[in-house]
């Protein structure tokens, strides 16, 4: 009996299809091609296989590129002509924040930054220079100087201040203080009766803004020494170990300190820290063993620590920012003092710890005196930077940031 052939469906063809033996770079694709075009294949019932005469097109010969630059040197126009990208408002804020941080992160002063000015009876100049690491690599300058901002001048005061940042984000903290503190002082001092209370309030608001900002201030902060000058009165407000001095000639040259360094081993400062539950100790090495020199003396400055952990290790008892330090008794409260300018007072120096680390008050005064007769605070500030740099070179492999403001009190 003649057996009728049963047509093979496409599904059966695909199911029974086996890989074809082709010597071709496209071998793995042949099965897919045949299944897609079944009419081009014939089924052999004896072998149980499909036979096909498919001929794959030959690949064009590839041109060998000797230099990869040939493949990218296509565009001949101006650089950066990329299509504009539309961001949402939130993305724009993130982009703006990133740009600010990148610019802020590049605050490296290989050569000293300069500022010169004159206001009525004051002639002043500012200099700042970035420090360096032990390998002589220039670091980010974490100092910031405030010199006669208009929003404070408009209410009858001249503001001079130096902020010395520390920690990973110290440069951001000092810059934030530079921007915000004058703004709050200008607003609060307008028609104010109790000047000291308004100064205190301005520092408190600035510190609160730092804590609530996007800057991580857990282990980052800044000192701030500031002088508000109006007519013959100086209001000094200090947080930390930056310093301001006034130099007077009265039967010889004398230094009048306008601020007090806030160090953890100071008796008054230490008492406040201990009452807050913090510790005041020098830094310890491995296994919490005290570090000592060849003579058995402890090494390094006294620092502020939490009672239960070796942190934050601040070498000052007052600071803006420093959330962790605040838990150990570090405060942002400024120490405010009032001074009267007399006829014997000739100039003022406001500077960061980079100046005072190896130069005494009297040495800084002696540096400035020769430039007083020349009415040249610019050269005086320049000389302080030079002398401080040389002092660091004599005493240390590294160098801290150095910032100073020299103010001549003209009569």
Coordinates of C-alpha atoms in Angstrom, one line a residue:
X1 CA 0.0 0.0 0.0
X2 CA 1.3 3.4 -1.0
X3 CA 2.2 5.5 2.0
X4 CA 1.1 9.0 1.7
X5 CA 3.8 11.6 2.7
X6 CA 2.8 13.8 5.5
X7 CA 3.8 17.5 5.1
X8 CA 6.2 18.7 7.7
X9 CA 5.2 21.8 9.5
X10 CA 7.5 24.8 10.1
X11 CA 7.6 24.0 13.8
X12 CA 8.6 20.4 13.1
X13 CA 11.3 21.6 10.8
X14 CA 12.7 24.0 13.4
X15 CA 12.5 21.3 16.1
X16 CA 14.3 18.7 14.0
X17 CA 16.8 21.1 12.6
X18 CA 20.4 20.4 13.5
X19 CA 23.4 22.7 13.2
X20 CA 24.8 22.7 9.7
X21 CA 28.5 22.2 9.1
X22 CA 29.8 25.3 7.4
X23 CA 33.3 26.6 7.5
X24 CA 32.4 30.2 8.0
X25 CA 32.8 32.9 10.6
X26 CA 29.0 33.1 10.7
X27 CA 28.6 29.4 11.6
X28 CA 26.6 30.1 14.7
X29 CA 24.1 32.1 12.6
X30 CA 23.3 29.6 9.9
X31 CA 20.7 27.6 11.9
X32 CA 18.9 30.9 12.6
X33 CA 19.0 31.8 8.9
X34 CA 17.6 28.4 7.7
X35 CA 14.8 28.4 10.3
X36 CA 13.8 31.9 9.2
X37 CA 13.7 30.9 5.5
X38 CA 12.6 27.2 5.4
X39 CA 11.8 27.3 1.7
X40 CA 15.5 27.5 0.9
X41 CA 16.1 24.1 2.5
X42 CA 15.1 20.6 1.4
X43 CA 14.5 17.7 3.7
X44 CA 16.3 14.4 3.0
X45 CA 14.2 11.6 4.3
X46 CA 17.0 9.1 4.1
X47 CA 19.5 11.1 6.1
X48 CA 16.9 12.9 8.2
X49 CA 18.7 16.1 7.6
X50 CA 18.0 19.3 5.8
X51 CA 20.2 20.2 2.9
X52 CA 20.8 23.7 1.7
X53 CA 22.8 25.5 -0.9
X54 CA 22.9 28.8 1.0
X55 CA 25.9 30.9 0.1
X56 CA 26.8 33.5 2.6
X57 CA 28.2 36.7 1.3
X58 CA 31.9 37.2 1.7
X59 CA 33.0 39.9 4.1
X60 CA 34.7 42.9 2.5
X61 CA 38.4 43.1 3.2
X62 CA 39.1 45.1 6.3
X63 CA 41.6 47.9 6.1
X64 CA 44.2 47.8 8.7
X65 CA 44.5 51.0 10.8
X66 CA 48.0 51.8 11.7
X67 CA 47.0 54.6 14.1
X68 CA 43.9 54.7 16.2
X69 CA 43.9 58.5 15.9
X70 CA 42.7 58.1 12.3
X71 CA 39.3 56.8 13.6
X72 CA 38.6 59.8 15.8
X73 CA 40.0 62.7 13.9
X74 CA 36.8 63.3 12.1
X75 CA 35.4 66.6 13.5
X76 CA 37.3 69.7 12.4
X77 CA 35.2 72.3 14.2
X78 CA 35.6 73.9 17.6
X79 CA 35.8 71.8 20.7
X80 CA 33.0 71.4 23.3
X81 CA 30.3 71.9 20.6
X82 CA 28.2 69.2 22.2
X83 CA 24.4 69.2 22.0
X84 CA 22.8 70.9 25.0
X85 CA 21.4 68.7 27.7
X86 CA 18.1 69.6 29.4
X87 CA 18.1 69.0 33.2
X88 CA 15.3 69.1 35.6
X89 CA 15.3 71.7 38.4
X90 CA 16.6 69.1 40.9
X91 CA 19.3 67.9 38.5
X92 CA 20.3 71.5 37.9
X93 CA 20.8 72.0 41.6
X94 CA 23.0 68.9 41.8
X95 CA 25.0 70.1 38.8
X96 CA 25.4 73.5 40.3
X97 CA 26.5 72.0 43.7
X98 CA 29.0 69.8 41.9
X99 CA 30.5 72.7 40.0
X100 CA 30.8 74.8 43.2
X101 CA 32.5 72.0 45.0
X102 CA 34.9 71.4 42.1
X103 CA 35.8 75.1 42.0
X104 CA 36.0 75.2 45.8
X105 CA 38.2 72.2 45.7
X106 CA 40.7 73.9 43.5
X107 CA 41.5 76.6 46.0
X108 CA 45.3 76.1 45.8
X109 CA 47.4 79.2 46.1
X110 CA 50.8 78.4 44.7
X111 CA 51.6 82.1 44.8
X112 CA 50.2 84.2 47.6
X113 CA 46.7 85.7 47.0
X114 CA 46.7 89.5 47.5
X115 CA 44.3 92.2 48.6
X116 CA 45.0 95.9 49.2
X117 CA 42.6 98.6 50.3
X118 CA 42.0 101.9 52.1
X119 CA 39.0 102.9 54.1
X120 CA 39.0 106.4 55.7
X121 CA 41.6 106.2 58.4
X122 CA 42.6 102.6 57.7
X123 CA 45.1 101.3 55.2
X124 CA 45.2 97.5 54.9
X125 CA 46.5 94.5 52.9
X126 CA 45.8 90.8 53.0
X127 CA 48.0 87.9 51.9
X128 CA 47.3 84.1 51.9
X129 CA 49.4 81.2 50.8
X130 CA 48.5 77.5 50.7
X131 CA 50.5 75.0 52.8
X132 CA 52.2 71.9 51.6
X133 CA 52.5 68.2 52.5
X134 CA 55.7 66.6 53.7
X135 CA 56.3 65.6 50.1
X136 CA 56.1 69.3 49.1
X137 CA 52.8 68.8 47.2
X138 CA 50.6 71.9 47.5
X139 CA 47.5 71.3 49.5
X140 CA 44.1 72.9 49.3
X141 CA 44.2 76.3 51.1
X142 CA 41.6 76.0 53.9
X143 CA 42.1 79.6 55.1
X144 CA 39.6 82.3 54.2
X145 CA 39.9 86.1 54.8
X146 CA 37.1 88.6 55.2
X147 CA 38.1 92.2 54.4
X148 CA 35.7 95.1 54.7
X149 CA 32.5 93.5 53.2
X150 CA 30.0 96.1 52.0
X151 CA 27.1 94.7 53.9
X152 CA 28.9 95.4 57.2
X153 CA 30.4 98.7 56.0
X154 CA 26.9 99.9 55.1
X155 CA 25.9 99.9 58.8
X156 CA 29.0 101.8 60.0
X157 CA 31.5 99.0 60.7
X158 CA 34.7 97.7 59.1
X159 CA 35.0 93.9 59.4
X160 CA 38.3 92.0 59.2
X161 CA 38.4 88.3 59.9
X162 CA 40.5 85.2 59.3
X163 CA 39.0 81.7 59.2
X164 CA 41.3 78.6 59.4
X165 CA 39.5 75.5 58.2
X166 CA 40.4 71.9 59.3
X167 CA 39.3 68.4 58.4
X168 CA 38.4 67.0 55.0
X169 CA 35.9 69.8 54.3
X170 CA 37.6 72.6 56.1
X171 CA 38.0 74.8 53.0
X172 CA 34.2 74.6 52.5
X173 CA 33.5 75.5 56.1
X174 CA 35.8 78.5 56.1
X175 CA 34.3 79.7 52.8
X176 CA 30.8 79.3 54.1
X177 CA 31.7 81.4 57.1
X178 CA 33.2 84.0 54.8
X179 CA 29.9 84.3 52.9
X180 CA 27.4 84.0 55.8
X181 CA 28.9 85.7 58.8
X182 CA 29.1 89.2 57.2
X183 CA 25.6 88.9 56.0
X184 CA 24.2 88.2 59.4
X185 CA 26.4 90.9 61.1
X186 CA 25.2 93.5 58.6
X187 CA 21.6 92.6 59.3
X188 CA 21.9 92.4 63.1
X189 CA 24.1 95.4 63.7
X190 CA 21.7 97.8 61.9
X191 CA 20.3 100.1 64.6
X192 CA 21.5 97.6 67.3
X193 CA 22.0 98.8 70.9
X194 CA 23.8 95.8 72.4
X195 CA 26.5 95.1 69.9
X196 CA 28.0 92.1 71.7
X197 CA 24.7 90.3 71.8
X198 CA 24.2 90.8 68.1
X199 CA 27.8 89.5 67.4
X200 CA 27.0 86.4 69.5
X201 CA 23.8 85.9 67.6
X202 CA 25.5 86.1 64.2
X203 CA 28.0 83.4 65.2
X204 CA 25.2 81.2 66.5
X205 CA 23.2 81.5 63.3
X206 CA 26.3 80.9 61.1
X207 CA 27.1 77.7 63.0
X208 CA 23.5 76.5 62.9
X209 CA 23.5 77.0 59.1
X210 CA 26.8 75.0 58.8
X211 CA 25.2 72.1 60.7
X212 CA 22.1 72.2 58.5
X213 CA 24.0 72.6 55.2
X214 CA 25.0 70.0 52.7
X215 CA 28.6 70.2 54.0
X216 CA 29.7 67.3 56.1
X217 CA 30.8 69.0 59.4
X218 CA 31.0 65.9 61.6
X219 CA 34.8 66.1 61.6
X220 CA 35.3 69.4 59.7
X221 CA 35.2 72.9 61.1
X222 CA 37.0 76.3 61.2
X223 CA 38.3 78.9 63.6
X224 CA 37.3 82.5 63.2
X225 CA 38.9 85.6 64.6
X226 CA 37.1 88.8 63.7
X227 CA 37.4 92.5 64.4
X228 CA 34.6 95.0 64.0
X229 CA 36.0 98.5 64.0
X230 CA 33.9 101.7 64.3
X231 CA 35.6 105.0 64.9
X232 CA 37.9 104.4 67.9
X233 CA 36.2 101.2 69.1
X234 CA 37.2 97.6 68.3
X235 CA 35.0 94.6 69.0
X236 CA 37.0 91.4 68.9
X237 CA 35.1 88.1 68.5
X238 CA 37.2 84.9 68.5
X239 CA 36.6 81.2 68.1
X240 CA 39.6 79.0 68.0
X241 CA 43.4 79.6 67.8
X242 CA 43.7 82.2 65.0
X243 CA 44.9 85.5 66.5
X244 CA 44.7 89.3 66.4
X245 CA 47.2 91.7 67.9
X246 CA 47.4 95.5 68.1
X247 CA 50.8 97.2 68.3
X248 CA 51.3 100.3 70.3
X249 CA 54.2 102.7 70.8
X250 CA 54.3 104.0 74.4
X251 CA 57.9 104.4 75.7
X252 CA 58.8 101.6 73.3
X253 CA 56.8 99.1 71.1
X254 CA 54.3 96.9 72.9
X255 CA 51.9 94.2 71.8
X256 CA 48.2 94.4 72.9
X257 CA 46.6 91.0 72.3
X258 CA 43.1 91.4 70.8
X259 CA 42.2 87.8 71.2
X260 CA 43.0 84.7 73.3
X261 CA 43.9 81.4 71.8
X262 CA 41.3 78.7 72.7
X263 CA 43.5 75.7 73.5
X264 CA 42.2 72.5 75.2
X265 CA 44.9 72.7 78.0
X266 CA 43.9 76.2 79.0
X267 CA 42.5 76.0 82.5
X268 CA 39.2 77.7 81.7
X269 CA 38.7 75.8 78.4
X270 CA 39.6 72.5 79.9
X271 CA 37.1 72.9 82.7
X272 CA 34.3 73.4 80.2
X273 CA 35.3 70.4 78.2
X274 CA 35.5 68.1 81.2
X275 CA 32.1 69.3 82.5
X276 CA 30.6 68.4 79.1
X277 CA 32.0 64.9 79.4
X278 CA 34.9 65.2 77.0
X279 CA 38.6 64.4 77.6
X280 CA 41.8 66.5 77.2
X281 CA 44.8 64.4 76.3
X282 CA 47.7 64.3 74.0
X283 CA 47.4 61.9 71.0
X284 CA 48.3 58.3 71.7
X285 CA 49.8 55.7 69.4
X286 CA 49.1 52.0 68.8
X287 CA 47.4 50.2 71.7
X288 CA 46.6 53.7 73.1
X289 CA 50.2 54.1 74.3
X290 CA 51.3 57.7 74.9
X291 CA 53.8 59.0 72.4
X292 CA 57.0 60.3 74.1
X293 CA 60.3 61.7 72.8
X294 CA 63.8 60.5 73.7
X295 CA 63.5 62.3 77.1
X296 CA 60.2 60.8 78.1
X297 CA 58.2 63.9 77.3
X298 CA 54.8 63.6 75.7
X299 CA 54.7 64.5 72.0
X300 CA 52.2 66.8 70.4
X301 CA 49.6 69.3 71.5
X302 CA 46.7 68.6 73.9
X303 CA 43.5 67.6 72.0
X304 CA 39.8 67.2 72.7
X305 CA 38.4 63.6 72.7
X306 CA 35.1 62.0 73.4
X307 CA 35.1 60.0 76.6
X308 CA 34.5 56.7 74.9
X309 CA 36.5 56.9 71.7
X310 CA 39.7 58.4 70.3
X311 CA 37.9 61.1 68.3
X312 CA 37.8 63.8 67.1
X313 CA 41.2 64.9 68.4
X314 CA 40.8 68.6 67.9
X315 CA 43.7 70.8 68.9
X316 CA 41.4 73.7 69.8
X317 CA 38.6 74.0 72.3
X318 CA 36.3 76.2 70.2
X319 CA 35.3 75.9 66.6
X320 CA 32.5 76.4 64.1
X321 CA 31.2 73.2 62.6
X322 CA 32.7 70.0 64.2
X323 CA 29.5 68.2 65.2
X324 CA 31.4 65.4 66.8
X325 CA 33.6 67.8 68.7
X326 CA 30.5 69.6 70.1
X327 CA 29.5 66.3 71.8
X328 CA 32.9 66.5 73.7
X329 CA 32.4 70.1 74.8
X330 CA 33.8 72.1 71.8
X331 CA 31.7 75.2 71.4
X332 CA 31.2 77.8 68.7
X333 CA 30.6 80.6 71.2
X334 CA 32.9 83.5 70.5
X335 CA 34.9 85.3 73.2
X336 CA 34.0 88.9 72.7
X337 CA 36.1 91.8 74.0
X338 CA 36.0 95.6 73.5
X339 CA 39.0 97.8 73.0
X340 CA 39.5 101.6 72.6
X341 CA 42.0 102.8 70.0
X342 CA 44.4 105.3 71.4
X343 CA 46.8 107.8 69.8
X344 CA 49.7 105.4 70.6
X345 CA 48.1 102.5 68.6
X346 CA 49.6 102.2 65.1
X347 CA 48.8 98.9 63.4
X348 CA 46.9 95.6 63.8
X349 CA 47.8 92.1 62.5
X350 CA 45.1 89.4 62.1
X351 CA 46.4 86.0 61.1
X352 CA 45.8 82.2 61.1
X353 CA 47.8 79.7 63.0
X354 CA 50.1 79.3 60.1
X355 CA 51.7 82.6 61.2
X356 CA 51.7 82.1 64.9
X357 CA 52.9 78.5 65.0
X358 CA 56.6 79.5 64.9
X359 CA 56.5 83.3 65.1
X360 CA 55.8 85.1 68.4
X361 CA 53.6 88.3 68.7
X362 CA 56.8 90.4 69.2
X363 CA 58.5 88.8 66.1
X364 CA 55.5 89.6 63.9
X365 CA 55.4 93.2 65.3
X366 CA 59.1 93.6 64.5
X367 CA 58.5 92.4 60.9
X368 CA 55.8 95.1 60.3
X369 CA 57.5 98.2 62.0
X370 CA 59.9 99.0 59.1
X371 CA 57.0 99.3 56.7
X372 CA 54.9 101.5 58.9
X373 CA 56.9 104.7 58.0
X374 CA 56.5 103.8 54.3
X375 CA 52.7 103.5 54.7
X376 CA 53.1 100.1 52.9
X377 CA 50.9 97.4 54.6
X378 CA 51.2 95.4 51.4
X379 CA 54.9 94.8 51.8
X380 CA 54.5 94.2 55.5
X381 CA 51.9 91.4 54.8
X382 CA 54.2 90.0 52.1
X383 CA 57.1 89.9 54.6
X384 CA 55.1 88.1 57.2
X385 CA 54.2 85.4 54.7
X386 CA 57.9 85.0 53.8
X387 CA 59.1 84.9 57.4
X388 CA 56.4 82.4 58.4
X389 CA 57.2 80.2 55.4
X390 CA 60.9 80.2 56.4
X391 CA 60.0 79.4 60.0
X392 CA 58.0 76.4 58.9
X393 CA 60.9 75.2 56.7
X394 CA 63.2 75.3 59.6
X395 CA 60.9 73.4 62.0
X396 CA 58.8 71.0 59.9
X397 CA 58.7 69.0 56.7
X398 CA 55.1 70.2 56.1
X399 CA 53.6 73.7 56.2
X400 CA 50.2 75.0 57.3
X401 CA 48.2 77.5 55.3
X402 CA 49.4 81.0 56.0
X403 CA 47.0 84.0 56.0
X404 CA 47.5 87.5 57.4
X405 CA 45.8 90.9 57.3
X406 CA 47.9 94.0 58.2
X407 CA 45.9 97.2 59.1
X408 CA 47.6 100.6 59.5
X409 CA 45.7 102.9 61.8
X410 CA 46.3 106.3 60.1
X411 CA 45.9 109.4 62.2

